[in-house]
Tab-separated table of C-alpha atoms in Angstrom:
chain	number	residue	atom	x	y	z
A	1	MET	CA	-17.818	-28.634	5.566
A	2	ASN	CA	-18.461	-27.949	1.846
A	3	VAL	CA	-21.591	-25.498	1.043
A	4	GLU	CA	-22.417	-23.956	-1.672
A	5	ILE	CA	-25.456	-21.006	-2.683
A	6	ILE	CA	-27.117	-20.964	-5.931
A	7	ASN	CA	-29.274	-18.037	-5.811
A	8	THR	CA	-32.156	-18.932	-9.368
A	9	GLY	CA	-33.912	-15.927	-10.847
A	10	SER	CA	-33.415	-14.266	-14.108
A	11	GLU	CA	-33.987	-10.694	-12.337
A	12	LEU	CA	-31.037	-11.514	-10.814
A	13	MET	CA	-29.210	-11.584	-14.587
A	14	LEU	CA	-31.483	-8.244	-15.812
A	15	GLY	CA	-29.728	-5.955	-13.205
A	16	ARG	CA	-33.110	-5.727	-11.478
A	17	VAL	CA	-33.054	-6.959	-8.630
A	18	LEU	CA	-30.664	-7.289	-5.212
A	19	ASN	CA	-29.184	-10.548	-4.464
A	20	THR	CA	-28.922	-9.890	-0.819
A	21	HIS	CA	-28.901	-13.439	0.040
A	22	GLN	CA	-25.090	-13.842	-0.335
A	23	GLN	CA	-24.623	-11.542	2.106
A	24	TRP	CA	-27.364	-12.502	4.436
A	25	LEU	CA	-26.403	-16.310	4.340
A	26	CYS	CA	-23.338	-16.455	4.919
A	27	ARG	CA	-22.780	-14.568	7.383
A	28	ARG	CA	-25.588	-16.714	8.902
A	29	LEU	CA	-23.799	-19.900	8.089
A	30	ALA	CA	-21.125	-18.230	8.931
A	31	ASP	CA	-21.796	-18.288	12.553
A	32	LEU	CA	-23.325	-20.942	13.175
A	33	GLY	CA	-19.560	-22.412	12.152
A	34	HIS	CA	-19.614	-22.988	8.366
A	35	VAL	CA	-18.405	-20.669	5.441
A	36	VAL	CA	-19.334	-20.869	2.101
A	37	THR	CA	-17.031	-22.099	-0.274
A	38	ARG	CA	-19.073	-21.186	-4.031
A	39	GLN	CA	-21.457	-19.034	-4.985
A	40	VAL	CA	-23.358	-18.696	-8.444
A	41	ALA	CA	-26.534	-16.819	-9.742
A	42	ILE	CA	-28.180	-18.015	-12.281
A	43	ALA	CA	-31.429	-17.806	-14.162
A	44	ASP	CA	-34.916	-19.337	-14.349
A	45	ALA	CA	-33.836	-21.245	-17.070
A	46	ALA	CA	-33.866	-25.752	-17.101
A	47	ALA	CA	-30.537	-26.493	-17.856
A	48	GLU	CA	-28.452	-23.828	-16.448
A	49	ILE	CA	-30.660	-24.801	-12.801
A	50	GLN	CA	-30.069	-28.827	-13.129
A	51	SER	CA	-26.608	-28.346	-14.220
A	52	ALA	CA	-25.042	-25.966	-11.033
A	53	VAL	CA	-27.304	-28.193	-8.734
A	54	ARG	CA	-25.728	-31.527	-10.511
A	55	GLU	CA	-21.826	-29.649	-9.875
A	56	ALA	CA	-22.281	-28.445	-6.641
A	57	LEU	CA	-23.959	-31.546	-5.240
A	58	GLY	CA	-20.943	-33.674	-7.156
A	59	ARG	CA	-18.408	-31.407	-4.775
A	60	ALA	CA	-20.015	-29.943	-1.686
A	61	ASP	CA	-21.828	-31.383	1.982
A	62	LEU	CA	-24.603	-28.623	1.556
A	63	VAL	CA	-26.165	-26.974	-0.829
A	64	ILE	CA	-28.619	-23.895	-0.427
A	65	THR	CA	-31.148	-23.098	-3.952
A	66	THR	CA	-32.790	-19.684	-3.399
A	67	GLY	CA	-36.255	-18.682	-5.136
A	68	GLY	CA	-37.650	-20.668	-7.703
A	69	LEU	CA	-40.783	-22.037	-4.826
A	70	GLY	CA	-43.409	-19.884	-6.252
A	71	PRO	CA	-46.452	-20.710	-8.403
A	72	THR	CA	-45.615	-18.699	-11.617
A	73	SER	CA	-44.579	-20.338	-14.776
A	74	ASP	CA	-40.459	-18.940	-14.069
A	75	ASP	CA	-40.454	-21.316	-10.658
A	76	LEU	CA	-39.003	-24.072	-11.645
A	77	THR	CA	-36.308	-24.799	-9.114
A	78	ARG	CA	-39.069	-27.599	-7.096
A	79	GLU	CA	-39.624	-29.148	-10.403
A	80	LEU	CA	-36.650	-29.494	-11.717
A	81	ILE	CA	-34.456	-30.886	-8.583
A	82	ALA	CA	-37.031	-32.992	-8.364
A	83	GLU	CA	-36.463	-34.602	-11.824
A	84	LEU	CA	-32.789	-34.902	-11.331
A	85	LEU	CA	-33.335	-37.100	-7.876
A	86	GLY	CA	-35.686	-38.932	-9.638
A	87	LYS	CA	-37.697	-38.163	-7.209
A	88	LYS	CA	-42.003	-37.573	-8.017
A	89	LEU	CA	-44.040	-34.748	-7.365
A	90	VAL	CA	-46.373	-36.390	-4.132
A	91	GLU	CA	-49.109	-33.196	-3.018
A	92	ASN	CA	-48.789	-33.214	1.085
A	93	ALA	CA	-52.110	-32.125	3.119
A	94	ALA	CA	-50.352	-30.004	5.643
A	95	VAL	CA	-49.011	-28.080	2.754
A	96	ARG	CA	-52.476	-27.074	1.199
A	97	ALA	CA	-53.972	-26.853	4.097
A	98	HIS	CA	-51.606	-24.186	4.813
A	99	ILE	CA	-51.708	-22.519	1.988
A	100	GLU	CA	-55.292	-22.740	2.283
A	101	ASN	CA	-55.164	-21.070	5.679
A	102	PHE	CA	-52.601	-18.150	4.974
A	103	PHE	CA	-55.762	-17.122	2.611
A	104	ALA	CA	-58.508	-17.618	4.649
A	105	LYS	CA	-57.151	-15.260	7.376
A	106	ARG	CA	-56.621	-12.375	5.100
A	107	GLY	CA	-60.157	-12.159	3.507
A	108	ARG	CA	-58.694	-13.508	0.085
A	109	PRO	CA	-60.131	-16.445	-2.382
A	110	ARG	CA	-56.746	-18.934	-2.855
A	111	PRO	CA	-55.112	-18.104	-6.302
A	112	ALA	CA	-55.823	-22.048	-8.128
A	113	LYS	CA	-51.865	-21.525	-8.952
A	114	THR	CA	-50.594	-22.087	-5.547
A	115	ASP	CA	-51.716	-25.388	-5.937
A	116	VAL	CA	-48.252	-26.557	-7.354
A	117	GLU	CA	-47.039	-25.336	-4.281
A	118	THR	CA	-49.013	-28.111	-2.726
A	119	PHE	CA	-46.477	-30.715	-4.288
A	120	VAL	CA	-43.047	-31.668	-2.591
A	121	PRO	CA	-40.537	-34.718	-3.446
A	122	GLU	CA	-41.281	-37.331	-1.741
A	123	GLY	CA	-38.959	-38.322	1.454
A	124	ALA	CA	-38.360	-34.138	1.681
A	125	GLU	CA	-38.566	-32.304	4.908
A	126	ILE	CA	-41.023	-29.725	4.540
A	127	PHE	CA	-40.399	-26.487	5.856
A	128	LEU	CA	-43.915	-24.477	6.144
A	129	ASN	CA	-44.060	-21.145	5.043
A	130	PRO	CA	-44.384	-18.518	8.273
A	131	THR	CA	-44.594	-15.251	6.172
A	132	GLY	CA	-45.501	-17.009	2.616
A	133	THR	CA	-47.123	-20.478	0.682
A	134	ALA	CA	-44.209	-21.694	-0.370
A	135	PRO	CA	-42.295	-24.049	1.897
A	136	GLY	CA	-38.789	-24.749	1.731
A	137	LEU	CA	-37.622	-27.685	1.271
A	138	ALA	CA	-34.624	-30.314	2.631
A	139	MET	CA	-33.789	-33.345	1.382
A	140	GLU	CA	-30.796	-35.753	2.489
A	141	ILE	CA	-28.759	-37.354	-1.103
A	142	LYS	CA	-28.019	-40.559	-0.617
A	143	SER	CA	-24.399	-40.897	-2.724
A	144	ALA	CA	-22.106	-44.003	-3.301
A	145	SER	CA	-19.676	-42.551	-1.190
A	146	LEU	CA	-22.183	-42.506	2.394
A	147	ARG	CA	-21.058	-38.600	3.291
A	148	LYS	CA	-23.781	-37.354	4.465
A	149	GLN	CA	-25.363	-34.545	1.923
A	150	TRP	CA	-28.037	-32.145	2.199
A	151	LEU	CA	-30.119	-29.991	-0.683
A	152	VAL	CA	-32.090	-27.718	1.220
A	153	MET	CA	-34.675	-25.351	-1.465
A	154	LEU	CA	-35.482	-21.395	0.445
A	155	PRO	CA	-37.775	-18.582	-1.377
A	156	GLY	CA	-36.664	-16.031	-2.890
A	157	PRO	CA	-38.113	-13.274	-1.166
A	158	PRO	CA	-36.122	-12.189	1.811
A	159	ARG	CA	-39.220	-12.242	3.981
A	160	GLU	CA	-39.253	-15.344	3.697
A	161	LEU	CA	-35.954	-16.739	3.306
A	162	ARG	CA	-34.775	-15.481	6.986
A	163	SER	CA	-37.115	-16.308	9.255
A	164	MET	CA	-37.752	-20.025	7.292
A	165	PHE	CA	-33.361	-19.672	7.821
A	166	ASP	CA	-33.465	-18.418	11.785
A	167	ASP	CA	-36.346	-21.412	11.911
A	168	ALA	CA	-35.888	-24.520	10.532
A	169	VAL	CA	-32.672	-24.538	8.836
A	170	THR	CA	-30.166	-23.539	11.268
A	171	PRO	CA	-32.080	-26.957	13.725
A	172	LEU	CA	-31.501	-28.852	10.662
A	173	LEU	CA	-28.111	-27.317	10.334
A	174	ARG	CA	-27.325	-28.620	14.464
A	175	ARG	CA	-28.747	-31.905	13.971
A	176	GLU	CA	-26.817	-32.725	10.586
A	177	PHE	CA	-23.872	-31.270	11.123
A	178	ALA	CA	-21.079	-30.753	13.585
A	179	ARG	CA	-19.727	-27.489	14.289
A	180	GLU	CA	-16.545	-26.312	13.831
A	181	ILE	CA	-15.420	-23.680	15.492
A	182	PHE	CA	-15.226	-20.876	13.743
A	183	VAL	CA	-14.469	-16.775	15.377
A	184	CYS	CA	-14.997	-13.122	12.919
A	185	ARG	CA	-14.007	-10.006	14.046
A	186	THR	CA	-13.769	-7.214	11.685
A	187	LEU	CA	-12.915	-3.998	12.787
A	188	LEU	CA	-13.845	-0.669	11.156
A	189	THR	CA	-11.735	1.460	11.134
A	190	THR	CA	-12.019	5.114	8.916
A	191	GLY	CA	-9.045	7.669	7.489
A	192	ILE	CA	-6.391	5.613	6.139
A	193	GLY	CA	-7.025	3.595	2.362
A	194	GLU	CA	-6.828	0.348	2.513
A	195	SER	CA	-3.033	-0.156	0.962
A	196	ARG	CA	-1.685	1.854	3.856
A	197	VAL	CA	-4.336	-0.452	6.771
A	198	GLN	CA	-2.444	-3.666	5.277
A	199	GLU	CA	0.890	-1.807	5.140
A	200	PHE	CA	0.949	-0.652	8.469
A	201	ILE	CA	-0.578	-4.071	10.167
A	202	GLU	CA	0.652	-6.666	7.598
A	203	ALA	CA	4.293	-7.420	9.224
A	204	ASP	CA	2.784	-8.052	12.816
A	205	LEU	CA	0.273	-9.906	11.896
A	206	GLN	CA	2.239	-12.785	10.532
A	207	PRO	CA	3.180	-14.318	13.594
A	208	LEU	CA	-0.753	-14.668	14.084
A	209	VAL	CA	-0.860	-16.149	10.492
A	210	LYS	CA	0.942	-18.601	10.700
A	211	ARG	CA	-0.991	-19.983	13.685
A	212	GLY	CA	-4.031	-20.028	11.290
A	213	LEU	CA	-5.107	-16.452	11.020
A	214	ASP	CA	-6.831	-15.369	8.192
A	215	ILE	CA	-6.904	-11.501	7.060
A	216	GLY	CA	-9.457	-9.175	5.147
A	217	TYR	CA	-10.005	-6.450	3.726
A	218	CYS	CA	-12.896	-4.433	2.426
A	219	ALA	CA	-13.159	-0.777	1.566
A	220	ARG	CA	-16.381	0.923	2.027
A	221	PRO	CA	-17.189	4.988	1.338
A	222	GLY	CA	-14.798	6.291	3.825
A	223	ALA	CA	-14.233	2.840	5.809
A	224	VAL	CA	-12.156	-0.083	4.912
A	225	ASP	CA	-12.155	-2.884	7.331
A	226	VAL	CA	-10.141	-5.653	8.532
A	227	ARG	CA	-11.445	-8.063	9.183
A	228	LEU	CA	-9.987	-11.297	10.926
A	229	THR	CA	-11.113	-15.030	10.678
A	230	ALA	CA	-9.761	-17.866	12.583
A	231	ALA	CA	-10.269	-21.817	13.145
A	232	GLY	CA	-10.355	-25.399	14.945
A	233	ALA	CA	-10.059	-25.294	19.236
A	234	GLU	CA	-7.474	-22.148	18.976
A	235	ALA	CA	-9.567	-19.369	16.651
A	236	GLU	CA	-11.196	-17.281	19.847
A	237	LYS	CA	-7.629	-16.915	21.470
A	238	ILE	CA	-5.642	-16.280	17.931
A	239	VAL	CA	-8.124	-13.627	16.983
A	240	ARG	CA	-7.722	-12.005	19.976
A	241	GLU	CA	-3.973	-11.879	19.424
A	242	GLY	CA	-4.435	-10.260	16.585
A	243	GLU	CA	-7.589	-7.768	17.639
A	244	ALA	CA	-5.092	-6.555	19.818
A	245	VAL	CA	-2.239	-6.251	16.343
A	246	VAL	CA	-4.878	-3.618	14.834
A	247	GLN	CA	-5.915	-2.228	17.618
A	248	ARG	CA	-2.428	-0.983	19.382
A	249	ILE	CA	-0.888	0.178	15.161
A	250	LEU	CA	-4.252	2.197	14.347
A	251	GLY	CA	-5.304	2.701	17.364
A	252	ALA	CA	-7.889	5.828	17.578
A	253	ASN	CA	-8.240	4.929	13.373
A	254	ILE	CA	-10.759	2.309	14.769
A	255	PHE	CA	-14.162	2.967	14.912
A	256	GLY	CA	-15.897	0.253	16.533
A	257	PHE	CA	-16.274	-3.070	15.785
A	258	ASP	CA	-18.359	-6.176	14.207
A	259	ASP	CA	-21.623	-4.393	12.928
A	260	ASP	CA	-21.701	-0.988	14.209
A	261	GLU	CA	-22.491	2.000	12.124
A	262	MET	CA	-20.079	5.771	12.496
A	263	GLU	CA	-23.558	7.032	13.787
A	264	ALA	CA	-24.914	4.597	15.397
A	265	VAL	CA	-21.312	5.104	17.761
A	266	VAL	CA	-21.245	8.772	17.884
A	267	VAL	CA	-24.949	8.885	18.643
A	268	LYS	CA	-24.443	6.030	21.812
A	269	LEU	CA	-21.213	8.674	22.461
A	270	LEU	CA	-23.030	11.629	22.798
A	271	ILE	CA	-25.632	9.788	25.278
A	272	ALA	CA	-23.514	8.200	27.599
A	273	ARG	CA	-22.225	11.878	27.667
A	274	LYS	CA	-24.816	13.841	27.678
A	275	LYS	CA	-24.122	16.382	25.099
A	276	THR	CA	-26.370	17.859	21.694
A	277	LEU	CA	-25.402	17.810	18.844
A	278	ALA	CA	-27.030	19.958	15.548
A	279	LEU	CA	-26.943	19.921	12.075
A	280	ALA	CA	-26.428	22.543	9.083
A	281	GLU	CA	-25.894	20.645	5.987
A	282	SER	CA	-25.573	21.615	1.887
A	283	CYS	CA	-23.338	18.878	-0.529
A	284	THR	CA	-24.353	16.927	1.589
A	285	GLY	CA	-28.525	17.449	1.759
A	286	GLY	CA	-29.722	16.297	5.051
A	287	LEU	CA	-28.244	12.183	4.742
A	288	ILE	CA	-25.987	13.350	8.411
A	289	ALA	CA	-28.792	13.751	9.966
A	290	SER	CA	-31.018	11.058	8.093
A	291	ARG	CA	-27.705	8.466	9.191
A	292	VAL	CA	-28.402	9.886	12.733
A	293	THR	CA	-32.271	9.439	13.211
A	294	ASP	CA	-31.814	6.226	12.369
A	295	VAL	CA	-30.271	5.011	15.567
A	296	PRO	CA	-32.231	4.455	18.379
A	297	GLY	CA	-31.926	6.997	21.126
A	298	ALA	CA	-31.393	9.896	19.083
A	299	SER	CA	-33.989	11.954	20.057
A	300	GLU	CA	-32.203	12.230	23.208
A	301	ILE	CA	-29.365	13.513	21.584
A	302	PHE	CA	-30.185	14.815	18.468
A	303	ARG	CA	-31.591	18.981	18.823
A	304	GLY	CA	-32.574	19.151	15.135
A	305	GLY	CA	-30.909	20.043	11.568
A	306	VAL	CA	-30.696	22.548	8.730
A	307	VAL	CA	-30.624	22.196	5.201
A	308	SER	CA	-29.358	25.105	4.000
A	309	TYR	CA	-28.744	23.934	0.268
A	310	ALA	CA	-29.764	28.020	-0.967
A	311	ASN	CA	-27.444	30.729	0.558
A	312	SER	CA	-30.879	32.905	0.619
A	313	ALA	CA	-31.498	29.856	3.158
A	314	LYS	CA	-27.525	29.981	4.916
A	315	GLU	CA	-28.733	33.745	5.561
A	316	LYS	CA	-31.828	33.268	7.240
A	317	PHE	CA	-31.879	30.380	9.252
A	318	LEU	CA	-28.546	30.046	10.053
A	319	GLY	CA	-27.966	33.505	10.331
A	320	VAL	CA	-24.903	33.638	7.578
A	321	ARG	CA	-23.319	36.675	6.835
A	322	ALA	CA	-24.484	38.226	2.632
A	323	GLU	CA	-21.293	39.997	3.151
A	324	THR	CA	-18.968	36.742	4.232
A	325	LEU	CA	-20.948	34.579	0.820
A	326	LYS	CA	-20.387	37.087	-1.038
A	327	THR	CA	-16.456	37.812	-0.202
A	328	PHE	CA	-15.450	33.744	-0.007
A	329	GLY	CA	-18.804	31.882	-1.761
A	330	ALA	CA	-20.787	29.361	-0.551
A	331	VAL	CA	-18.716	26.697	-0.022
A	332	SER	CA	-15.691	28.840	1.728
A	333	GLU	CA	-14.037	27.926	5.418
A	334	GLU	CA	-15.711	31.083	6.506
A	335	THR	CA	-19.681	30.803	5.115
A	336	ALA	CA	-18.805	26.441	6.780
A	337	ARG	CA	-17.721	28.890	10.171
A	338	GLU	CA	-20.642	30.234	10.243
A	339	MET	CA	-22.785	27.505	9.112
A	340	ALA	CA	-21.567	25.591	12.446
A	341	ALA	CA	-21.731	28.346	14.865
A	342	GLY	CA	-25.797	29.405	13.129
A	343	ALA	CA	-26.929	25.809	14.335
A	344	ARG	CA	-25.228	25.731	17.277
A	345	GLU	CA	-26.546	28.585	18.147
A	346	ARG	CA	-30.254	27.974	17.329
A	347	PHE	CA	-30.915	25.337	18.255
A	348	GLY	CA	-29.104	25.197	21.678
A	349	SER	CA	-27.049	22.618	21.678
A	350	ASP	CA	-23.079	21.999	22.578
A	351	PHE	CA	-22.495	20.525	19.396
A	352	ALA	CA	-22.514	21.250	15.900
A	353	LEU	CA	-21.624	20.332	12.503
A	354	ALA	CA	-21.820	22.177	8.847
A	355	VAL	CA	-20.290	21.090	5.351
A	356	THR	CA	-20.153	22.552	2.465
A	357	GLY	CA	-18.873	21.972	-0.549
A	358	ILE	CA	-18.801	21.043	-4.204
A	359	ALA	CA	-20.305	18.056	-5.697
A	360	GLY	CA	-20.798	17.655	-8.639
A	361	PRO	CA	-19.775	17.179	-11.808
A	362	GLY	CA	-19.875	20.940	-12.604
A	363	GLY	CA	-19.991	24.417	-10.797
A	364	GLY	CA	-16.519	23.406	-9.585
A	365	THR	CA	-13.382	26.169	-10.968
A	366	ALA	CA	-9.353	26.625	-10.683
A	367	GLU	CA	-9.374	27.301	-6.885
A	368	LYS	CA	-12.270	25.127	-5.913
A	369	PRO	CA	-12.422	22.232	-7.884
A	370	VAL	CA	-14.741	19.507	-7.634
A	371	GLY	CA	-15.252	17.648	-4.026
A	372	THR	CA	-13.713	20.734	-2.498
A	373	VAL	CA	-15.745	20.115	1.110
A	374	PHE	CA	-15.497	22.682	4.160
A	375	ILE	CA	-16.274	20.269	7.837
A	376	ALA	CA	-17.096	23.006	10.311
A	377	LEU	CA	-17.046	21.667	13.917
A	378	ALA	CA	-18.865	24.376	16.701
A	379	SER	CA	-18.263	23.229	20.313
A	380	ALA	CA	-18.134	25.002	23.465
A	381	GLU	CA	-14.507	25.712	23.036
A	382	GLY	CA	-14.942	27.358	19.540
A	383	VAL	CA	-15.702	26.650	15.712
A	384	GLU	CA	-12.535	23.962	14.024
A	385	VAL	CA	-13.555	23.574	10.002
A	386	LYS	CA	-11.452	21.500	7.702
A	387	LYS	CA	-11.206	21.540	4.216
A	388	PHE	CA	-11.146	17.641	2.005
A	389	LEU	CA	-11.299	17.469	-1.215
A	390	ASN	CA	-13.684	14.469	-2.046
A	391	VAL	CA	-13.550	13.202	-6.111
A	392	TRP	CA	-16.512	10.133	-6.627
A	393	GLU	CA	-19.276	10.253	-8.048
A	394	ARG	CA	-22.339	12.810	-6.325
A	395	ALA	CA	-24.404	9.176	-3.873
A	396	ILE	CA	-20.119	8.642	-3.152
A	397	PHE	CA	-19.539	12.392	-2.220
A	398	LYS	CA	-22.270	12.306	0.027
A	399	GLN	CA	-21.533	8.817	2.173
A	400	VAL	CA	-17.888	9.928	1.776
A	401	THR	CA	-18.526	14.022	3.875
A	402	THR	CA	-21.027	12.881	6.495
A	403	THR	CA	-18.082	9.943	7.232
A	404	GLN	CA	-15.621	11.982	7.358
A	405	ALA	CA	-18.369	14.737	9.164
A	406	LEU	CA	-19.560	11.614	11.372
A	407	GLU	CA	-15.918	10.561	13.009
A	408	TRP	CA	-14.672	14.471	13.603
A	409	LEU	CA	-16.676	14.262	16.274
A	410	ARG	CA	-16.232	10.327	17.120
A	411	ARG	CA	-13.046	11.884	17.642
A	412	LYS	CA	-13.677	14.838	19.363
A	413	ILE	CA	-16.709	14.109	22.120
A	414	SER	CA	-14.248	10.976	22.304
A	415	ASN	CA	-10.595	12.669	23.439
A	416	PRO	CA	-11.495	16.705	22.685
A	417	VAL	CA	-7.285	17.425	23.256
A	418	SER	CA	-6.680	15.172	19.965
A	419	ALA	CA	-9.530	16.171	18.692
């Protein structure tokens, strides 16, 4: 099935709002067996909206629009599509009752402008909005070719769109379109660059490619995703065989699958082994602690942390010696070692991670250029230190550094000998 998405909103074109619909809808549709073939974003302008919808209907079996269904002057999608399809807008009593009830429950007067939301194209299937006022709409398009074709209009706010898609659009798709078997598996790797990952696995996967396996790569800060997909009756078998090949070759560099996050993997490992963690962060500004505590259940394993940005904080809260700081500097193997040891001792944890580095853009020297990072890992066996050079802008620097620290801890917990 050919699926196209049209995201409307001038705020998207001005870069004022992040378009989260493109990822979320593609994922949901793929899980239902329908892979999106084209996606566009356009401004709230009559010519652009009608042109985009007209073109999409000339190609696609399913067209989904997002945005433009609200009560304000820039919400044009409903009226323009009705005009394009030659449909009258008619008032719908159920929509009016829903909107009136929405405001009554909140003890607020109903704005007169919401009247426009009660008018829908004649013949449209209506999706009442569980978290807002603008209804979603679905229309079967009658074409000369007699093929099954649907146009779905969804509201723009993510909270409204997502619940409506799951509750109303998903049942419509299951009712109207046969589901093609489609399997997608993503292997999450770290420690190897994107081009090297491809170099390692591509040749061994070619026999499966000939049978229908599709391989994709996505580089993220500190990680590379390997995506394996296939469609058809043999899809599950082909993808599983591909997964086995990648696991055999990349081995310990794979830290998770699909929606796994590095921090969640580490927290689960610590919980399973009944081990605890403490942190001493400088250049990452508490980002490791933030990532760890984003994981439900982190309270079982996380003892606490210190963001020791200033040298005085390193001395006072972690016990780093003034002599060490004076002799070797804040960004050094010796300081990282004492930070980790101090955190483990003060919090009484099984493991402690420490990071100290130069995030930039200034502060570097010939001996210690911008991007220099020392990561220390303290455990019952002692303290180990690794040096990295992460030459990125500050936000990416912090993300990559925290991933490196968590990955080292993951390997240490999983296989203490090889870590």
